[in-house]
Coordinates of C-alpha atoms in Angstrom, one line a residue:
M1 CA -5.3 11.1 -37.4
Y2 CA -6.0 7.6 -36.5
K3 CA -9.4 6.1 -35.7
T4 CA -10.2 2.5 -34.4
I5 CA -12.9 1.2 -31.9
W6 CA -10.2 0.3 -29.5
V7 CA -8.7 3.6 -29.4
T8 CA -12.0 5.6 -29.0
G9 CA -13.1 2.9 -26.5
I10 CA -10.2 3.5 -24.2
V11 CA -10.4 7.3 -24.5
R12 CA -14.0 7.3 -23.8
L13 CA -13.7 5.1 -20.8
T14 CA -11.0 7.3 -19.4
L15 CA -13.1 10.4 -19.9
L16 CA -16.2 8.9 -18.4
A17 CA -14.2 7.7 -15.3
H18 CA -12.8 11.0 -14.9
L19 CA -16.4 12.7 -15.1
L20 CA -17.8 10.3 -12.5
T21 CA -14.9 10.9 -10.2
Q22 CA -15.1 14.7 -10.4
L23 CA -18.8 14.6 -9.9
F24 CA -18.1 12.7 -6.7
L25 CA -15.5 15.2 -5.7
Y26 CA -17.7 18.3 -6.1
K27 CA -17.1 19.3 -2.5
A28 CA -13.3 19.7 -3.1
W29 CA -13.8 22.4 -5.4
T30 CA -16.2 24.7 -3.5
T31 CA -15.1 27.6 -1.5
D32 CA -17.0 26.6 1.7
R33 CA -14.8 23.5 2.7
I34 CA -13.1 23.4 5.9
F35 CA -10.1 21.5 4.7
P36 CA -7.4 24.1 3.8
T37 CA -6.1 24.7 0.4
L38 CA -2.7 23.1 0.2
T39 CA -1.0 25.6 -2.1
V40 CA 1.4 24.4 -4.7
F41 CA 2.8 27.8 -5.9
S42 CA 2.5 31.0 -3.8
F43 CA 1.2 33.1 -6.9
T44 CA -2.1 31.2 -6.6
N45 CA -2.9 33.1 -3.4
N46 CA -3.6 36.1 -5.5
L47 CA -6.2 34.5 -7.7
P48 CA -9.9 34.8 -7.0
K49 CA -11.3 32.0 -4.4
E50 CA -13.8 31.2 -7.2
T51 CA -11.0 30.0 -9.5
P52 CA -11.3 26.1 -8.6
L53 CA -14.9 26.2 -9.2
F54 CA -14.2 27.6 -12.7
L55 CA -11.8 25.0 -13.4
Y56 CA -14.2 22.4 -12.3
G57 CA -17.0 23.6 -14.4
A58 CA -14.8 24.0 -17.4
T59 CA -13.2 20.4 -17.0
V60 CA -16.8 18.8 -16.5
L61 CA -18.2 20.6 -19.7
L62 CA -15.2 20.0 -21.7
T63 CA -15.3 16.1 -20.6
L64 CA -18.8 15.8 -21.9
V65 CA -18.0 17.3 -25.1
L66 CA -14.8 14.9 -25.6
V67 CA -17.0 11.8 -24.6
C68 CA -18.9 12.5 -27.7
K69 CA -15.9 13.6 -29.7
P70 CA -12.8 11.6 -28.4
L71 CA -10.7 12.3 -31.6
W72 CA -10.8 16.0 -31.1
K73 CA -7.1 16.6 -30.2
I74 CA -7.4 20.3 -29.6
G75 CA -10.1 19.5 -27.0
I76 CA -7.9 16.8 -25.6
G77 CA -5.0 19.3 -25.3
L78 CA -7.3 21.8 -23.4
W79 CA -8.4 18.9 -21.1
I80 CA -4.8 18.0 -20.3
G81 CA -4.1 21.7 -19.4
L82 CA -7.2 22.1 -17.2
V83 CA -6.3 19.1 -15.1
I84 CA -2.5 20.3 -14.7
L85 CA -4.0 23.6 -13.6
S86 CA -6.1 21.8 -11.0
W87 CA -2.7 20.5 -9.7
V88 CA -1.1 23.8 -9.8
W89 CA -4.0 25.0 -7.4
D90 CA -4.0 22.3 -4.7
F91 CA -2.1 19.4 -3.7
V92 CA -5.1 17.2 -2.9
F93 CA -5.9 17.0 -6.4
W94 CA -2.6 14.9 -6.9
Q95 CA -4.4 11.6 -6.9
P96 CA -3.2 8.4 -8.6
Y97 CA -6.3 7.9 -10.8
T98 CA -6.1 11.4 -12.0
Y99 CA -2.4 10.8 -13.0
C100 CA -3.6 7.7 -14.8
F101 CA -6.3 9.5 -16.7
L102 CA -3.9 12.3 -17.7
A103 CA -1.4 9.8 -18.7
I104 CA -3.7 8.1 -21.1
A105 CA -4.9 11.5 -22.6
V106 CA -1.3 12.5 -23.1
I107 CA -0.7 9.1 -24.9
H108 CA -3.8 10.0 -27.2
F109 CA -2.7 13.4 -27.8
F110 CA 0.8 12.4 -29.0
S111 CA 0.1 9.3 -30.8
R112 CA -0.3 9.4 -34.7
T113 CA -1.2 5.6 -35.2
S114 CA -3.2 3.0 -33.1
E115 CA 0.0 1.0 -33.0
Q116 CA 1.7 4.0 -31.1
F117 CA -1.1 4.3 -28.8
W118 CA -1.3 0.7 -27.8
T119 CA 2.3 0.5 -27.3
R120 CA 2.4 3.5 -24.9
C121 CA -0.7 2.1 -23.2
L122 CA 1.0 -1.2 -22.7
L123 CA 4.0 0.8 -21.3
L124 CA 1.7 2.7 -18.9
L125 CA -0.3 -0.3 -17.8
S126 CA 2.8 -2.6 -17.4
A127 CA 4.6 0.2 -15.2
M128 CA 1.5 0.8 -13.2
Y129 CA 1.0 -2.9 -12.2
T130 CA 4.7 -3.6 -11.8
F131 CA 5.6 -0.6 -9.6
S132 CA 2.3 -0.8 -7.6
G133 CA 3.2 -4.5 -6.8
L134 CA 7.0 -3.7 -5.8
H135 CA 5.6 -1.0 -3.4
K136 CA 3.4 -3.5 -1.7
I137 CA 6.1 -5.9 -0.8
N138 CA 6.9 -4.4 2.6
G139 CA 5.8 -4.7 6.3
A140 CA 3.9 -1.4 6.1
F141 CA 1.4 -2.8 3.5
L142 CA 0.9 -5.8 5.7
Y143 CA 0.3 -3.9 8.9
T144 CA -1.7 -0.8 7.7
V145 CA -3.7 -2.2 4.8
W146 CA -3.7 -6.1 4.4
D147 CA -4.3 -6.8 8.2
P148 CA -7.0 -4.1 9.1
Y149 CA -9.0 -3.9 5.8
F150 CA -8.7 -7.4 4.3
L151 CA -8.2 -9.8 7.2
K152 CA -10.1 -8.0 10.0
K153 CA -12.8 -5.9 8.3
L154 CA -13.4 -8.1 5.3
F155 CA -13.0 -11.5 6.7
G156 CA -13.4 -11.0 10.5
I157 CA -9.8 -12.6 11.2
S158 CA -8.0 -11.1 14.2
S159 CA -4.4 -11.5 15.5
T160 CA -5.6 -14.0 18.1
D161 CA -6.5 -16.5 15.5
S162 CA -4.2 -19.5 15.4
F163 CA -3.6 -19.1 11.5
F164 CA -3.3 -15.4 11.5
L165 CA 0.5 -15.4 11.0
I166 CA 0.3 -17.4 7.8
L167 CA -2.5 -15.1 6.4
H168 CA -0.6 -12.1 7.6
Y169 CA 2.4 -12.9 5.3
A170 CA 0.2 -14.1 2.6
G171 CA -0.7 -10.5 1.9
L172 CA 2.8 -10.2 0.3
L173 CA 1.2 -12.4 -2.6
V174 CA -0.8 -9.4 -3.5
G175 CA 2.2 -7.5 -4.7
L176 CA 3.9 -10.4 -6.3
I177 CA 0.6 -11.2 -8.5
E178 CA 0.7 -7.5 -9.5
I179 CA 4.4 -7.6 -10.6
L180 CA 3.6 -11.0 -12.5
F181 CA 0.6 -9.4 -14.3
G182 CA 2.6 -6.1 -15.0
V183 CA 5.7 -7.8 -16.4
G184 CA 3.3 -10.3 -18.4
L185 CA 2.1 -7.5 -20.3
L186 CA 5.3 -6.8 -21.9
F187 CA 5.7 -10.1 -23.7
Q188 CA 3.5 -11.6 -26.4
R189 CA 3.1 -15.0 -25.2
S190 CA 1.8 -13.9 -21.6
R191 CA 0.0 -10.9 -22.6
L192 CA -3.4 -12.5 -23.0
W193 CA -3.1 -14.2 -19.7
A194 CA -2.0 -11.1 -17.8
F195 CA -5.0 -9.2 -19.3
R196 CA -7.2 -12.0 -18.0
G197 CA -5.7 -12.0 -14.6
L198 CA -5.9 -8.2 -14.4
T199 CA -9.6 -8.4 -15.4
A200 CA -10.3 -10.7 -12.7
M201 CA -8.3 -8.6 -10.3
H202 CA -10.3 -5.5 -10.9
F203 CA -13.5 -7.4 -10.7
L204 CA -12.7 -8.6 -7.2
I205 CA -11.5 -4.8 -6.3
I206 CA -14.9 -3.5 -7.4
L207 CA -16.7 -6.2 -5.3
G208 CA -14.5 -5.3 -2.4
L209 CA -15.5 -1.6 -2.8
S210 CA -19.1 -2.3 -3.1
P211 CA -21.5 -2.5 -0.1
I212 CA -20.9 -6.2 0.2
G213 CA -17.2 -5.6 0.6
L214 CA -15.2 -2.8 2.5
F215 CA -16.8 0.1 0.7
S216 CA -14.2 2.5 2.3
N217 CA -13.2 4.6 -0.8
G218 CA -15.8 4.8 -3.4
V219 CA -13.9 7.5 -5.4
V220 CA -11.8 5.1 -6.9
V221 CA -14.7 2.8 -8.3
P222 CA -14.9 4.8 -11.6
W223 CA -10.9 4.2 -12.1
N224 CA -11.2 0.4 -11.3
L225 CA -14.3 0.2 -13.6
A226 CA -12.3 2.0 -16.5
L227 CA -9.3 -0.5 -15.8
F228 CA -11.7 -3.4 -15.7
F229 CA -13.0 -2.7 -19.1
I230 CA -9.7 -1.7 -20.6
N231 CA -8.1 -5.0 -19.5
A232 CA -11.4 -6.8 -20.8
M233 CA -10.6 -5.1 -24.2
G234 CA -7.3 -6.8 -24.3
C235 CA -8.9 -10.2 -23.5
F236 CA -11.2 -9.7 -26.5
A237 CA -8.7 -8.4 -28.9
P238 CA -6.1 -11.5 -29.3
K239 CA -6.0 -10.7 -33.2
M240 CA -5.0 -7.2 -33.0
S241 CA -1.3 -6.2 -34.1
F242 CA 0.0 -5.5 -30.5
F243 CA -0.7 -9.3 -29.9
V244 CA 0.1 -11.0 -33.1
N245 CA 3.4 -9.0 -33.8
P246 CA 6.5 -9.4 -31.7
W247 CA 7.3 -6.7 -29.2
Q248 CA 9.1 -3.9 -31.2
L249 CA 9.8 -1.0 -29.0
E250 CA 11.3 1.8 -31.0
F251 CA 13.0 3.8 -28.2
K252 CA 13.0 7.1 -30.2
K253 CA 9.5 7.2 -30.6
H254 CA 8.4 6.2 -27.0
V255 CA 11.4 7.8 -25.1
L256 CA 9.1 10.3 -23.2
F257 CA 6.8 7.5 -22.1
V258 CA 9.6 5.2 -21.0
L259 CA 11.1 8.1 -18.9
C260 CA 8.0 8.9 -17.2
F261 CA 6.5 5.4 -16.8
W262 CA 9.6 3.4 -16.1
I263 CA 12.7 5.5 -15.2
M264 CA 11.4 8.3 -12.9
P265 CA 9.4 5.8 -10.9
L266 CA 12.6 4.0 -10.1
F267 CA 13.6 7.0 -8.0
G268 CA 10.2 7.1 -6.4
Y269 CA 10.9 3.6 -4.9
F270 CA 13.6 5.1 -3.0
G271 CA 11.7 8.2 -2.0
Y272 CA 13.1 10.7 -4.6
Y273 CA 9.8 11.1 -6.8
N274 CA 6.2 11.7 -6.1
R275 CA 4.7 8.6 -4.7
Y276 CA 1.5 8.6 -6.9
F277 CA 3.5 9.3 -10.1
S278 CA 5.5 6.3 -9.1
F279 CA 2.5 4.1 -9.0
D280 CA 2.9 3.7 -5.2
V281 CA -0.9 2.9 -4.3
Y282 CA -2.0 1.6 -1.0
S283 CA 1.3 0.4 0.1
G284 CA 1.1 1.8 3.7
K285 CA 4.5 3.5 3.2
G286 CA 5.3 7.2 4.0
E287 CA 4.7 9.4 7.3
S288 CA 1.6 9.7 9.0
L289 CA 0.7 13.0 10.3
Y290 CA -1.8 13.7 13.3
I291 CA -3.0 16.7 15.1
I292 CA -3.3 15.8 19.1
F293 CA -5.2 17.6 21.8
E294 CA -5.0 17.0 25.4
Y295 CA -8.6 17.9 26.0
Y296 CA -11.6 17.8 23.8
N297 CA -12.3 21.3 24.0
D298 CA -8.7 22.4 22.9
C299 CA -10.0 21.4 19.3
P300 CA -11.1 24.2 17.0
K301 CA -15.1 23.7 16.8
P302 CA -15.1 23.3 13.0
L303 CA -12.8 20.2 13.5
T304 CA -14.8 18.4 16.3
P305 CA -16.8 16.2 13.8
F306 CA -13.4 14.6 12.7
L307 CA -12.1 14.2 16.4
Y308 CA -11.6 10.7 18.0
P309 CA -9.7 9.5 21.1
R310 CA -6.5 7.7 20.8
K311 CA -3.9 6.5 23.1
I312 CA -0.3 7.9 22.3
E313 CA 2.6 7.3 24.6
N314 CA 0.5 5.4 27.0
K315 CA -1.7 8.7 27.4
K316 CA -5.1 9.4 25.9
Y317 CA -5.4 12.2 23.4
W318 CA -8.1 13.6 21.2
V319 CA -6.8 13.4 17.8
V320 CA -7.5 14.7 14.2
S321 CA -6.1 12.8 11.4
P322 CA -5.6 15.0 8.3
T323 CA -6.0 12.0 6.1
R324 CA -9.4 10.9 7.7
W325 CA -10.5 14.5 7.8
C326 CA -9.6 15.1 4.1
K327 CA -11.4 11.6 3.0
R328 CA -14.4 12.3 5.1
E329 CA -15.1 15.9 4.0
L330 CA -13.6 15.8 0.4
H331 CA -13.7 12.1 -0.4
L332 CA -9.9 12.3 -1.2
L333 CA -6.9 10.6 0.2
L334 CA -4.4 13.1 1.4
P335 CA -0.9 12.4 -0.3
N336 CA 1.6 11.7 2.5
D337 CA 4.7 12.8 0.6
E338 CA 6.8 15.1 3.0
Y339 CA 6.3 18.3 1.2
V340 CA 2.5 17.9 1.1
L341 CA 2.4 17.2 4.9
H342 CA 4.7 20.3 5.1
S343 CA 2.0 22.3 3.1
F344 CA -0.8 21.1 5.2
A345 CA 1.0 22.0 8.5
A346 CA 1.6 25.7 7.1
A347 CA -2.1 25.8 5.9
Y348 CA -3.5 24.7 9.1
E349 CA -1.7 27.1 11.4
K350 CA -2.6 30.0 9.1
Q351 CA -6.3 28.9 9.3
F352 CA -6.2 28.0 13.1
P353 CA -3.5 30.4 14.5
N354 CA -4.5 29.8 18.1
S355 CA -4.7 26.1 17.9
K356 CA -3.6 24.4 21.2
G357 CA -2.8 21.1 19.4
Q358 CA 0.5 19.4 18.8
W359 CA 1.9 17.7 15.5
Y360 CA 2.5 14.0 16.0
I361 CA 4.4 12.4 13.1
T362 CA 5.0 8.7 12.9
S363 CA 5.6 5.9 10.2
Y364 CA 6.0 2.2 10.1
P365 CA 6.9 0.3 12.4
F366 CA 5.4 3.1 14.6
T367 CA 8.0 2.8 17.4
A368 CA 8.6 5.6 19.8
E369 CA 12.1 6.1 18.3
I370 CA 10.7 7.3 14.9
S371 CA 7.8 9.1 16.3
H372 CA 7.9 12.8 17.1
R373 CA 5.8 15.5 18.6
I374 CA 6.0 19.2 17.6
K375 CA 4.4 22.1 19.5
M376 CA 2.2 24.2 17.4
G377 CA 2.1 28.1 17.4
N378 CA 5.4 28.8 15.6
Q379 CA 6.2 32.4 14.8
S380 CA 6.2 31.7 11.0
Q381 CA 5.0 29.1 8.6
D382 CA 8.5 28.8 7.5
E383 CA 9.5 27.8 11.0
C384 CA 6.8 25.3 11.2
I385 CA 7.8 23.5 8.0
E386 CA 11.4 23.8 9.2
N387 CA 10.5 21.9 12.5
L388 CA 8.6 19.3 10.4
Q389 CA 11.7 18.7 8.2
K390 CA 14.0 18.5 11.3
K391 CA 11.1 16.2 13.0
R392 CA 12.4 17.5 16.4

């Protein structure tokens, strides 16, 4: 058993961030939510409806205990099991911050020395920022994230401004900076500067998420606070062994973590691995799914609070965005991996079998050639999923 103020500090920060996040997400665990449960495995349909609320209560109580006793390895193991069970229950709990919290807990559980813990944390942090930056170097990030949220909403800059094009492409620097900091963590000479840069970056993100900034996704504030303090700890620990000693990666001791944090995410960059497990965060990539209605009254009444008008193919429709719906009701971002969208389509048609809407699927660059409409009311869920896969 190892015990240092640095290790317990990081573990406590992780547990506190997870606790604050779960308190914010209480509605997602209740039985009275409108947003459907996106079943991961069919056997969960036979479990009591109160199961997620039980998981929630057990996780919160155990987290409180572990904040006081972060070196209780059995408790950490139970906590890891509860988080994985929540993933088994519902796809909406597959979130990037939960994966980060889980990864740090797993590192803590399997590390026997503080040196092992720090090495594996550096592997995680470096991979997280490097791949996050790589995923942001694309037009989808500029069009769906950088332009609407940063240029327009935060700074009031529109496409009609003369210098818009320069600022538009300047958004690519966000990804390049993240890559620079991520790679910098791997090397002794650049590690301190990388920690300093990341601390400043998360400080700006927290300001942006505050009421004076965007304040658009409050659930990620605890995650960014935890990363801010973890990187700040790196700034104030220059005499620790992971700074003084040259980088020595003993592959046999860290093979599992290299595989999970560096090898598997490479497949995610090409669409063959889960987006969030590949550290693809706010990149704008992936498909967008919408429910469109020709008339306002065609929408099921429980969904009218999430309804808004939108022009599609030069015609006005009433639209429900599952992503907006999930965010407004559950404070969660709906993962837009294809299998998650398929699960949502099946769950929606089961919950609203007489819906008069259509599925509308599109992705960047949002042209008619890559956008598709599918009629609802298929005879079976399997056919619905098959239609989405074929995008006919």
